[in-house]
Structure formats: structure tokens, C-alpha cells
C-alpha positions in Angstrom: 0.0 0.0 0.0 1.5 3.3 -1.1 0.7 6.9 0.0 -0.7 5.8 3.4 -1.6 8.9 5.4 -0.4 12.4 4.5 3.2 11.3 5.3 3.1 9.1 2.1 4.1 5.9 3.9 4.4 2.5 2.2 3.2 -0.7 3.9 4.5 -4.1 3.0 2.4 -7.1 4.0 2.5 -10.7 2.9 0.6 -12.2 -0.1 0.3 -16.0 -0.7 -1.8 -17.8 1.8 -1.7 -15.0 4.4 -4.3 -12.3 5.2 -2.0 -9.4 4.1 -4.6 -8.4 1.4 -7.3 -8.2 4.0 -5.1 -5.8 6.1 -4.1 -3.7 3.1 -7.7 -3.4 2.0 -8.8 -2.3 5.4 -6.0 0.3 5.7 -6.9 1.6 2.2 -10.5 2.1 3.4 -9.5 3.9 6.6 -6.9 5.9 4.7 -9.6 7.2 2.3 -11.7 8.2 5.3 -8.7 9.7 7.1 -7.9 12.0 4.1 -11.4 13.4 4.3 -11.6 13.7 8.1 -9.1 13.2 10.9 -9.3 9.8 12.7 -9.7 10.5 16.4 -8.9 8.2 19.3 -10.5 4.7 19.1 -11.9 5.3 22.6 -14.3 7.7 20.9 -17.5 5.9 20.0 -17.7 7.2 16.5 -14.1 6.5 15.7 -14.4 3.1 17.3 -17.5 2.4 15.2 -15.6 3.3 12.0 -12.8 1.0 13.0 -15.2 -1.8 13.6 -17.0 -1.2 10.3 -13.7 -1.5 8.5 -12.9 -4.7 10.4 -16.2 -6.2 9.2 -15.2 -5.3 5.6 -11.8 -6.8 6.3 -13.5 -10.0 7.4 -15.5 -10.1 4.2 -12.4 -9.6 2.2 -10.7 -12.4 4.0 -13.5 -14.8 3.0 -12.5 -14.3 -0.7 -8.8 -15.3 0.0 -7.4 -18.8 -0.4 -4.4 -20.5 -2.0 -4.7 -22.3 -5.3 -1.6 -24.5 -4.9 2.0 -23.5 -5.4 2.3 -25.9 -8.4 -0.9 -24.8 -10.1 -0.5 -24.2 -13.8 -4.2 -23.9 -14.6 -4.3 -20.5 -16.3 -8.0 -20.2 -15.7 -7.7 -20.7 -11.9 -4.6 -18.5 -11.7 -6.2 -15.6 -13.6 -9.4 -15.9 -11.6 -7.5 -15.6 -8.4 -5.6 -12.6 -9.6 -8.8 -10.8 -10.6 -10.5 -11.8 -7.4 -7.6 -10.4 -5.3 -7.1 -7.2 -7.4 -10.7 -6.1 -6.9 -10.1 -5.3 -3.2 -7.3 -2.8 -4.0 -9.2 -0.8 -6.6 -10.4 2.8 -6.0 -13.9 1.8 -7.0 -14.1 -0.9 -4.3 -12.6 1.4 -1.7 -14.9 4.3 -2.5 -17.9 2.0 -2.6 -17.1 0.7 0.9 -16.5 4.2 2.3 -19.9 5.3 0.9 -21.5 2.4 2.8 -20.0 3.2 6.2 -22.7 5.0 8.2 -21.6 6.8 11.4 -25.0 6.1 13.0 -25.5 2.4 12.5 -24.0 -0.9 11.7 -25.5 -3.6 9.4 -26.3 -7.3 9.4 -23.3 -9.5 8.4 -24.9 -10.3 5.0 -24.6 -6.6 4.0 -20.8 -6.9 3.8 -21.0 -9.5 1.0 -18.8 -12.2 2.4 -18.0 -15.4 0.4 -19.0 -17.6 3.3 -20.5 -20.9 2.6 -24.2 -20.5 3.6 -24.3 -21.6 7.1 -8.8 -19.0 21.8 -5.3 -18.5 20.5 -2.9 -21.0 22.1 0.0 -21.7 19.8 1.3 -18.7 17.9 4.4 -16.5 18.3 5.4 -13.3 16.5 8.8 -11.7 16.3 9.9 -8.4 14.9 13.6 -7.5 14.3 15.4 -4.4 13.0 19.2 -4.2 12.7 21.7 -1.3 12.8 21.8 -1.3 9.0 18.0 -0.7 8.6 17.2 -4.3 7.6 13.9 -5.5 9.0 12.2 -8.9 9.4 8.9 -9.8 11.0 7.8 -13.4 11.3 4.9 -15.3 12.7 5.2 -19.0 13.7 2.5 -21.3 15.1 1.4 -24.9 15.9 -2.1 -23.5 15.8 -4.0 -24.8 18.8 -2.8 -25.8 22.2 0.0 -28.4 21.6 -0.9 -28.4 17.9 -1.8 -31.9 16.8 -0.7 -33.3 20.2 2.0 -35.3 18.4 5.7 -34.7 18.8 8.8 -36.0 17.1 10.5 -38.4 19.6 14.0 -37.3 18.6 13.8 -33.5 18.3 10.8 -33.0 20.6 9.2 -30.7 18.0 5.4 -30.5 18.4 3.6 -31.0 15.1 1.0 -28.4 14.2 -2.7 -28.9 13.4 -2.8 -26.2 10.7 -5.3 -28.3 8.7 -7.9 -26.5 10.9 -7.0 -23.3 8.9 -8.6 -24.9 5.8 -12.3 -24.6 5.5 -14.6 -27.6 5.8 -18.2 -27.5 4.4 -20.8 -26.5 7.0 -18.1 -26.2 9.7 -16.5 -23.2 11.4 -13.0 -23.6 12.6 -11.6 -23.4 16.1 -11.6 -19.6 16.0 -15.2 -19.3 14.9 -14.3 -18.4 11.3 -17.0 -19.5 8.9 -16.0 -21.7 5.9 -14.8 -19.8 2.8 -15.5 -21.4 -0.6 -12.0 -20.4 -1.7 -10.2 -22.2 1.2 -11.3 -25.8 0.8 -8.7 -28.6 1.1 -7.0 -29.5 -2.2 -3.6 -31.1 -3.0 -0.6 -28.6 -2.8 -2.7 -25.8 -1.4 -1.7 -24.0 1.8 -4.3 -23.2 4.4 -5.3 -19.5 4.7 -3.7 -17.8 7.6 -4.7 -14.6 9.5 -1.0 -13.6 9.6 -0.5 -10.1 8.3 2.9 -9.0 9.7 3.9 -5.7 8.1 6.8 -3.3 7.5 6.0 0.4 7.0 8.5 2.7 5.3 8.5 6.4 4.4 8.9 7.9 0.9 12.7 7.5 1.1 12.5 3.8 2.0 13.4 4.4 5.7 11.7 2.0 8.1 9.0 3.6 10.3 7.4 0.6 11.9 7.7 -3.2 12.0 4.7 -4.9 13.5 3.4 -8.5 14.1 0.9 -10.3 16.3 -0.3 -13.6 17.5 -3.9 -14.6 18.2 -5.6 -16.7 15.5 -8.3 -14.8 13.7 -7.6 -11.7 15.8 -4.1 -11.2 14.3 -5.1 -9.1 11.2 -7.3 -6.8 13.2 -4.7 -6.3 16.0 -2.1 -5.3 13.4 -4.7 -3.1 11.6 -5.5 -1.3 14.9 -1.8 -1.0 15.7 -1.0 0.8 12.4 -4.0 3.1 12.7 -3.1 4.0 16.3 0.5 4.8 15.3 0.0 6.8 12.2 -3.5 8.2 12.4 -4.1 8.6 16.1 -0.4 9.5 16.9 -0.1 7.2 20.0 3.3 6.3 21.3 4.3 2.7 21.0 3.5 1.7 24.6 -0.1 2.9 24.2 -0.3 1.3 20.7 0.5 -2.1 22.2 -0.9 -1.8 25.7 -4.3 -0.2 25.1 -7.3 -2.5 25.0 -8.2 -3.7 21.5 -11.5 -4.3 19.7 -12.3 -7.1 17.3 -15.0 -8.0 14.8 -14.8 -10.9 12.3 -18.3 -10.5 10.8 -19.5 -13.9 12.1 -20.2 -14.3 14.9 -21.9 -10.9 14.5 -20.5 -9.6 17.7 -18.1 -6.8 18.7 -15.5 -7.9 21.2 -13.9 -5.2 23.4 -11.1 -5.8 25.9 -11.0 -4.4 29.4 -10.6 -1.8 30.8 -13.8 -0.5 29.2 -15.3 2.9 28.7 -19.0 2.5 29.4 -19.9 5.7 27.4 -18.1 4.2 24.3 -20.0 0.8 24.7 -23.3 2.7 25.1 -22.5 4.7 21.9 -21.6 1.5 20.0 -24.7 -0.3 21.2 -26.8 2.7 20.1 -25.4 2.2 16.6 -26.6 -1.4 16.6 -23.4 -3.3 17.7 -23.8 -6.4 19.9 -20.9 -5.7 22.3 -19.3 -8.4 24.4 -16.5 -7.7 26.9 -13.7 -10.2 26.4 -10.4 -11.1 28.0 -7.3 -10.3 25.8 -6.9 -12.9 23.1 -4.1 -11.5 21.0 -0.4 -10.5 21.6 1.4 -7.9 19.5 4.9 -6.6 19.2 6.4 -3.7 17.2 9.5 -1.6 16.6 9.2 2.1 15.9 12.2 3.8 14.2 12.3 7.6 14.7 13.8 10.1 12.3 17.1 10.3 14.2 17.5 6.6 13.9 16.4 5.8 17.5 14.6 2.5 17.7 11.8 1.9 20.2 10.8 -1.8 20.7 7.7 -2.9 22.6 6.4 -6.4 23.1 3.1 -7.3 24.7 4.0 -7.6 28.3 0.4 -6.9 29.4 -1.0 -10.0 27.6 1.9 -12.4 27.3 4.7 -11.0 29.4 6.7 -10.2 26.2 9.9 -8.3 26.5 11.8 -6.2 23.9 15.5 -6.8 23.7 18.3 -4.6 22.3 21.7 -6.1 21.4 
């Protein structure tokens, strides 16, 4: 994503079988809104509502994602996937979504046009690194659920994952409550669709501004989305970006989850707009590195949710 905010930042997020496109699509939508009107703090009911509405469109976008197999040479399938993906980055799509976001009300999940079939994070870690030469890497690794497949290699002790749960099964939601997507059914050589959307943001000169990643199953993409918005649109320092309570909506279940501590006036304002609000314990962990204009690096890991610690060497 180029020209993000008035600072003309560029955001790099993964393609393939990740949810990077869902994140970039959501940031494009919020960026279009930001250029027309300043985004205020997400503890403001109207701003929080806008964030949630974008999250619901991100969930819809995610439902159209899915691998077609790394060895796929079927031109029809390859071209169909390219066309399906490219739609979510077009100005027509972004403008259309912005026009549908109403500050006074939310909508039933069907209004977000997901490609759903009609019908707790335990094993993920994220790591962000920036070196003295300006190189940056952010990775996410997982066994998926608690102890993965509950099978380990007797020699190395490595626990095998159960990432097959990230594929969609007809008429069946996965362990994180995500509805089945018609583009994510199991096929040979396909990779299961992940919520991972770790990102690197640079300025117009290519200098790193932010490296950010998260763990938390289906909540990963929204956590990173909210972290980027808080940093570059709300102007929060990195401690507040990571530590402040987060919100989450994945379209289905049609419920808005808000972490404690809570602001009752914000919840009341969101409920008045039609959101079904549920207070939840933290279910994502995030880390980030902010690089300032003088080269100073500020690292922050999610101590509040996972006792994470930033390290400088």
C-alpha cells in the first residue's frame, strides 16, 4: 500500500496464503476516510465504530482469499485468483465501501457481501527485528491450537501443528469461529489460509518507520490493523499502541469484542449504533519496533497480555 496517510508511507504485508490483502484493503479504506476527516482516538464511540465497520469489511475480504496451490499451472484458476484479489485494492471498491459506512448504524453481516459458505489463541508467536543497517524482518510461527496436533517428534521434541484447521470444511466453522470460505477448501498442494499479516511500513525515502506483528488466531489481522491506525493516524506512542485495549469483529459471529478496561460511554455509543458488544479477555499479543527520524529504535512487546519483553543487542 503506497501513500498511506499524509506522510506518504508505504506498507508491505504478505501475499500468498496470508491475510495481508485483507489488512491492506482495510488500511486503504480507513486511509480514504482519514484523508477526508481526521481519525480520532479509538476510545471515541464514532471513531471506534468506523474502525469496527472497516474490520467487518476486512473479514468479508478475507473470506475471498485462499491458496490455489504452489504448483498450479491452470491459467483459468490463476487468472481468476488474480482478478478476485485485485478487486479489493481498486479505488472503485474502496470508494464504494467508504460510501456504505454510516456513522449512525452498523448492518447485518450479509450486508458486507462475504463469500462464506451459507451456514482461543494458544500456539502462535510473532517476532519483529530491525538491525543497525536498517534491515527488518517480522515473522509469525505457530502450531495453531494448544499443543498443535498433540503429536511430537520423539527425537527432536518438536510438536507437530494442526494447521489443517485453517482450511475450510463445508458446513463447519474452525476453532476460532471463522466461517468456511468457498475459496479455502482442502486441495492437493494448497496452503491453508492464515490470519497472519505481519507488516513493514517505510517512508517515501524507504526508511523503516514501523515493523509490526501479532499472535492470536483470527484476531491477528485486526490487531495489526489497529496498531498501524493507532500509530500513524491517532499519533499514539508505541507503549499505548501495544498496551491499550483492543477491539475485534470478524463478521461472524456478528459480535463486537472489546477488551477491558472499558469505557461505558463508548460501549453505550456503539450499542446505540446497533453493535452487539461483548467484553472479552485479551486474546491477541502484539509486538512492534518504531524507528524515529534520528535513527532511534523503540521496541515494545506485549508484556500486558503475554509478558513479552523487547531486547536490544
